[in-house]
mmCIF file of C-alpha atoms in Angstrom:
data_model
loop_
_atom_site.group_PDB
_atom_site.id
_atom_site.type_symbol
_atom_site.label_atom_id
_atom_site.label_comp_id
_atom_site.label_asym_id
_atom_site.label_seq_id
_atom_site.Cartn_x
_atom_site.Cartn_y
_atom_site.Cartn_z
ATOM 1 C CA MET D 104 -0.014 -0.068 -0.052
ATOM 2 C CA ALA D 105 2.874 2.339 0.750
ATOM 3 C CA THR D 106 4.237 1.857 -2.687
ATOM 4 C CA LEU D 107 0.928 2.815 -4.303
ATOM 5 C CA LEU D 108 0.495 5.715 -1.895
ATOM 6 C CA SER D 109 3.889 7.112 -3.035
ATOM 7 C CA ILE D 110 2.486 8.226 -6.495
ATOM 8 C CA PRO D 111 -0.400 10.418 -5.286
ATOM 9 C CA VAL D 112 1.471 11.817 -2.497
ATOM 10 C CA MET D 113 4.424 12.795 -4.689
ATOM 11 C CA VAL D 114 2.272 14.127 -7.410
ATOM 12 C CA LEU D 115 0.502 16.345 -4.783
ATOM 13 C CA ALA D 116 3.743 17.505 -3.251
ATOM 14 C CA LEU D 117 5.060 18.325 -6.855
ATOM 15 C CA MET D 118 2.050 20.312 -7.582
ATOM 16 C CA VAL D 119 2.280 22.213 -4.267
ATOM 17 C CA GLN D 120 6.013 22.866 -4.922
ATOM 18 C CA LEU D 121 5.278 24.057 -8.501
ATOM 19 C CA ALA D 122 2.195 26.209 -7.822
ATOM 20 C CA ILE D 123 2.948 27.663 -4.270
ATOM 21 C CA ALA D 124 6.578 27.024 -3.007
ATOM 22 C CA SER D 125 8.166 28.289 -6.292
ATOM 23 C CA ASN D 126 6.418 31.404 -5.966
ATOM 24 C CA LEU D 127 7.692 32.063 -2.390
ATOM 25 C CA PRO D 128 11.418 32.531 -3.104
ATOM 26 C CA LEU D 129 14.020 33.925 -0.645
ATOM 27 C CA LEU D 130 16.789 35.601 -2.785
ATOM 28 C CA GLY D 131 17.075 32.997 -5.475
ATOM 29 C CA GLY D 132 16.294 29.936 -3.470
ATOM 30 C CA ILE D 133 13.007 28.089 -3.273
ATOM 31 C CA PRO D 134 12.156 25.177 -0.892
ATOM 32 C CA ASP D 135 12.422 21.602 -2.254
ATOM 33 C CA LEU D 136 9.201 20.001 -0.755
ATOM 34 C CA ILE D 137 9.904 16.709 -2.468
ATOM 35 C CA LEU D 138 13.227 16.469 -0.730
ATOM 36 C CA VAL D 139 11.938 17.130 2.718
ATOM 37 C CA ILE D 140 9.176 14.744 2.300
ATOM 38 C CA LEU D 141 11.673 12.086 1.233
ATOM 39 C CA ILE D 142 13.820 12.807 4.235
ATOM 40 C CA ALA D 143 10.815 12.812 6.603
ATOM 41 C CA TRP D 144 9.619 9.599 5.086
ATOM 42 C CA ALA D 145 12.942 7.841 5.388
ATOM 43 C CA LEU D 146 13.163 8.694 9.080
ATOM 44 C CA GLN D 147 10.056 6.746 9.995
ATOM 45 C CA GLU D 148 10.749 3.529 11.927
ATOM 46 C CA ASN D 149 8.584 0.956 10.294
ATOM 47 C CA VAL D 150 8.800 2.420 6.780
ATOM 48 C CA THR D 151 10.404 -0.002 4.227
ATOM 49 C CA SER D 152 9.486 1.813 1.012
ATOM 50 C CA SER D 153 11.564 4.933 1.270
ATOM 51 C CA TRP D 154 13.743 3.802 -1.724
ATOM 52 C CA ILE D 155 10.571 3.469 -3.830
ATOM 53 C CA TRP D 156 9.374 6.845 -2.713
ATOM 54 C CA ALA D 157 12.831 8.357 -3.656
ATOM 55 C CA VAL D 158 12.557 6.827 -7.243
ATOM 56 C CA VAL D 159 8.994 7.998 -7.679
ATOM 57 C CA GLY D 160 9.928 11.543 -6.490
ATOM 58 C CA GLY D 161 13.124 11.490 -8.584
ATOM 59 C CA LEU D 162 11.455 10.609 -11.746
ATOM 60 C CA LEU D 163 8.607 13.144 -11.372
ATOM 61 C CA VAL D 164 11.092 15.874 -10.664
ATOM 62 C CA SER D 165 13.344 14.591 -13.496
ATOM 63 C CA ALA D 166 10.293 14.807 -15.838
ATOM 64 C CA ILE D 167 9.643 18.556 -15.228
ATOM 65 C CA SER D 168 13.185 19.752 -14.362
ATOM 66 C CA ALA D 169 15.418 21.674 -16.864
ATOM 67 C CA LEU D 170 18.361 19.831 -15.372
ATOM 68 C CA PRO D 171 19.887 17.061 -17.342
ATOM 69 C CA SER D 172 18.254 13.642 -17.076
ATOM 70 C CA PHE D 173 17.992 11.845 -13.854
ATOM 71 C CA THR D 174 20.151 14.403 -11.840
ATOM 72 C CA PRO D 175 17.406 14.710 -9.293
ATOM 73 C CA LEU D 176 16.802 11.020 -9.130
ATOM 74 C CA VAL D 177 20.391 10.339 -8.337
ATOM 75 C CA GLY D 178 20.377 13.156 -5.724
ATOM 76 C CA TYR D 179 17.160 11.847 -3.933
ATOM 77 C CA LEU D 180 18.501 8.287 -3.918
ATOM 78 C CA MET D 181 21.696 9.496 -2.344
ATOM 79 C CA VAL D 182 19.929 11.633 0.310
ATOM 80 C CA VAL D 183 17.624 8.630 1.196
ATOM 81 C CA GLY D 184 20.690 6.425 1.522
ATOM 82 C CA ILE D 185 22.541 8.973 3.823
ATOM 83 C CA ILE D 186 19.285 9.505 5.937
ATOM 84 C CA ARG D 187 18.923 5.620 6.359
ATOM 85 C CA ILE D 188 22.526 5.400 7.521
ATOM 86 C CA LEU D 189 22.106 8.395 9.964
ATOM 87 C CA ARG D 190 18.981 6.898 11.198
ATOM 88 C CA ARG D 191 20.653 3.779 12.337
ATOM 89 C CA ARG D 192 23.540 5.789 13.960
ATOM 90 C CA VAL D 193 21.535 8.451 15.688
ATOM 91 C CA TRP D 194 18.182 6.718 16.162
ATOM 92 C CA GLN D 195 17.200 8.286 19.427
ATOM 93 C CA ILE D 196 16.916 11.823 18.029
ATOM 94 C CA PRO D 197 15.112 11.720 14.782
ATOM 95 C CA ILE D 198 14.606 15.583 14.857
ATOM 96 C CA LEU D 199 18.328 16.085 14.870
ATOM 97 C CA VAL D 200 18.539 13.697 11.920
ATOM 98 C CA LEU D 201 15.788 15.584 10.194
ATOM 99 C CA PHE D 202 17.436 18.976 10.387
ATOM 100 C CA LEU D 203 20.903 17.418 9.742
ATOM 101 C CA GLY D 204 19.375 15.543 6.697
ATOM 102 C CA VAL D 205 17.779 18.676 5.147
ATOM 103 C CA VAL D 206 21.073 20.529 5.431
ATOM 104 C CA ILE D 207 23.145 17.677 3.969
ATOM 105 C CA GLY D 208 20.571 16.815 1.295
ATOM 106 C CA SER D 209 19.788 20.384 0.180
ATOM 107 C CA THR D 210 23.637 20.967 -0.149
ATOM 108 C CA LEU D 211 24.052 17.663 -2.014
ATOM 109 C CA GLN D 212 21.222 18.468 -4.434
ATOM 110 C CA HIS D 213 22.454 22.021 -5.237
ATOM 111 C CA VAL D 214 26.133 20.998 -5.508
ATOM 112 C CA MET D 215 25.244 18.058 -7.881
ATOM 113 C CA SER D 216 23.050 20.580 -9.994
ATOM 114 C CA ILE D 217 25.900 22.947 -10.295
ATOM 115 C CA ILE D 218 28.489 20.106 -11.190
ATOM 116 C CA VAL D 219 26.096 18.591 -13.826
ATOM 117 C CA LEU D 220 25.492 22.069 -15.220
ATOM 118 C CA PHE D 221 29.196 22.892 -15.365
ATOM 119 C CA ILE D 222 29.876 19.530 -17.114
ATOM 120 C CA ASN D 223 27.203 20.596 -19.765
ATOM 121 C CA GLY D 224 28.857 23.795 -20.365
ATOM 122 C CA VAL D 225 26.982 26.224 -18.155
ATOM 123 C CA SER D 226 29.353 28.301 -16.151
ATOM 124 C CA LEU D 227 27.927 29.360 -12.780
ATOM 125 C CA PRO D 228 29.949 31.355 -10.353
ATOM 126 C CA LEU D 229 30.221 28.939 -7.410
ATOM 127 C CA GLU D 230 30.373 31.509 -4.619
ATOM 128 C CA GLU D 231 27.153 33.328 -5.813
ATOM 129 C CA SER D 232 25.406 30.213 -6.562
ATOM 130 C CA LEU D 233 25.975 28.983 -2.987
ATOM 131 C CA SER D 234 25.280 32.291 -1.192
ATOM 132 C CA TRP D 235 22.258 33.360 -3.314
ATOM 133 C CA ILE D 236 20.550 29.992 -4.163
ATOM 134 C CA THR D 237 21.792 27.222 -1.864
ATOM 135 C CA LEU D 238 21.736 28.871 1.548
ATOM 136 C CA PRO D 239 18.379 30.335 1.208
ATOM 137 C CA SER D 240 17.087 27.126 -0.081
ATOM 138 C CA ILE D 241 18.359 25.370 2.956
ATOM 139 C CA LEU D 242 16.869 27.875 5.207
ATOM 140 C CA LEU D 243 13.418 27.463 3.542
ATOM 141 C CA ASN D 244 13.720 23.606 3.698
ATOM 142 C CA LEU D 245 14.503 23.984 7.422
ATOM 143 C CA LEU D 246 11.367 25.990 7.847
ATOM 144 C CA ILE D 247 9.016 23.534 6.238
ATOM 145 C CA ALA D 248 10.821 20.313 7.694
ATOM 146 C CA LEU D 249 9.103 20.070 11.082
ATOM 147 C CA PRO D 250 5.515 20.509 9.644
ATOM 148 C CA VAL D 251 6.246 18.037 6.998
ATOM 149 C CA TYR D 252 7.872 15.558 9.401
ATOM 150 C CA VAL D 253 4.689 15.695 11.620
ATOM 151 C CA ILE D 254 2.527 14.956 8.541
ATOM 152 C CA MET D 255 4.698 12.110 7.346
ATOM 153 C CA THR D 256 4.712 10.593 10.817
ATOM 154 C CA ASP D 257 0.957 10.657 10.874
ATOM 155 C CA LEU D 258 0.865 9.087 7.330
ATOM 156 C CA ALA D 259 3.321 6.390 8.414
ATOM 157 C CA LYS D 260 1.267 5.556 11.412
ATOM 158 C CA LEU D 261 -1.773 5.135 8.995
ATOM 159 C CA VAL D 262 0.052 3.122 6.415
ATOM 160 C CA TYR D 263 2.238 0.915 9.003
ATOM 161 C CA PRO D 264 -0.047 0.600 12.067
ATOM 162 C CA VAL D 265 1.683 -0.606 15.315
ATOM 163 C CA GLU D 266 0.499 -3.908 16.549
ATOM 164 C CA VAL D 267 -0.829 -4.049 19.914
#
């Protein structure tokens, strides 16, 4: 059920990201709702479908993104892998892993995008890209991280009920 649920949740999140979040920029950065949802979903204890959610989210973002093919997919898979490793190491403090994962994931996504664009011949000034786009995006992602985590925790409890 969680696998099938990933498609409508990711499509809805992508629509919210495109319609609302992209119209609320801070300097040049916008929040990445899909990334924050994937991090919050991968942090849930009983969830076993976080890799599938990352593939679905990555394919959807790859389909609408101007970045070269599958850059978001690879980035989302790497972020979910990092979160799952961190969850095993720091399992007693999921909020710390959430905020740390948002910072690491946002930075990783933006650096990967800059590298892929550089390989494709688009020259971006690194310092300006990091200070005008990456840092504001990290801040916006941190602002939406806690509400998204609460929503994903409730969704995980519905999908994976705890046996009594």
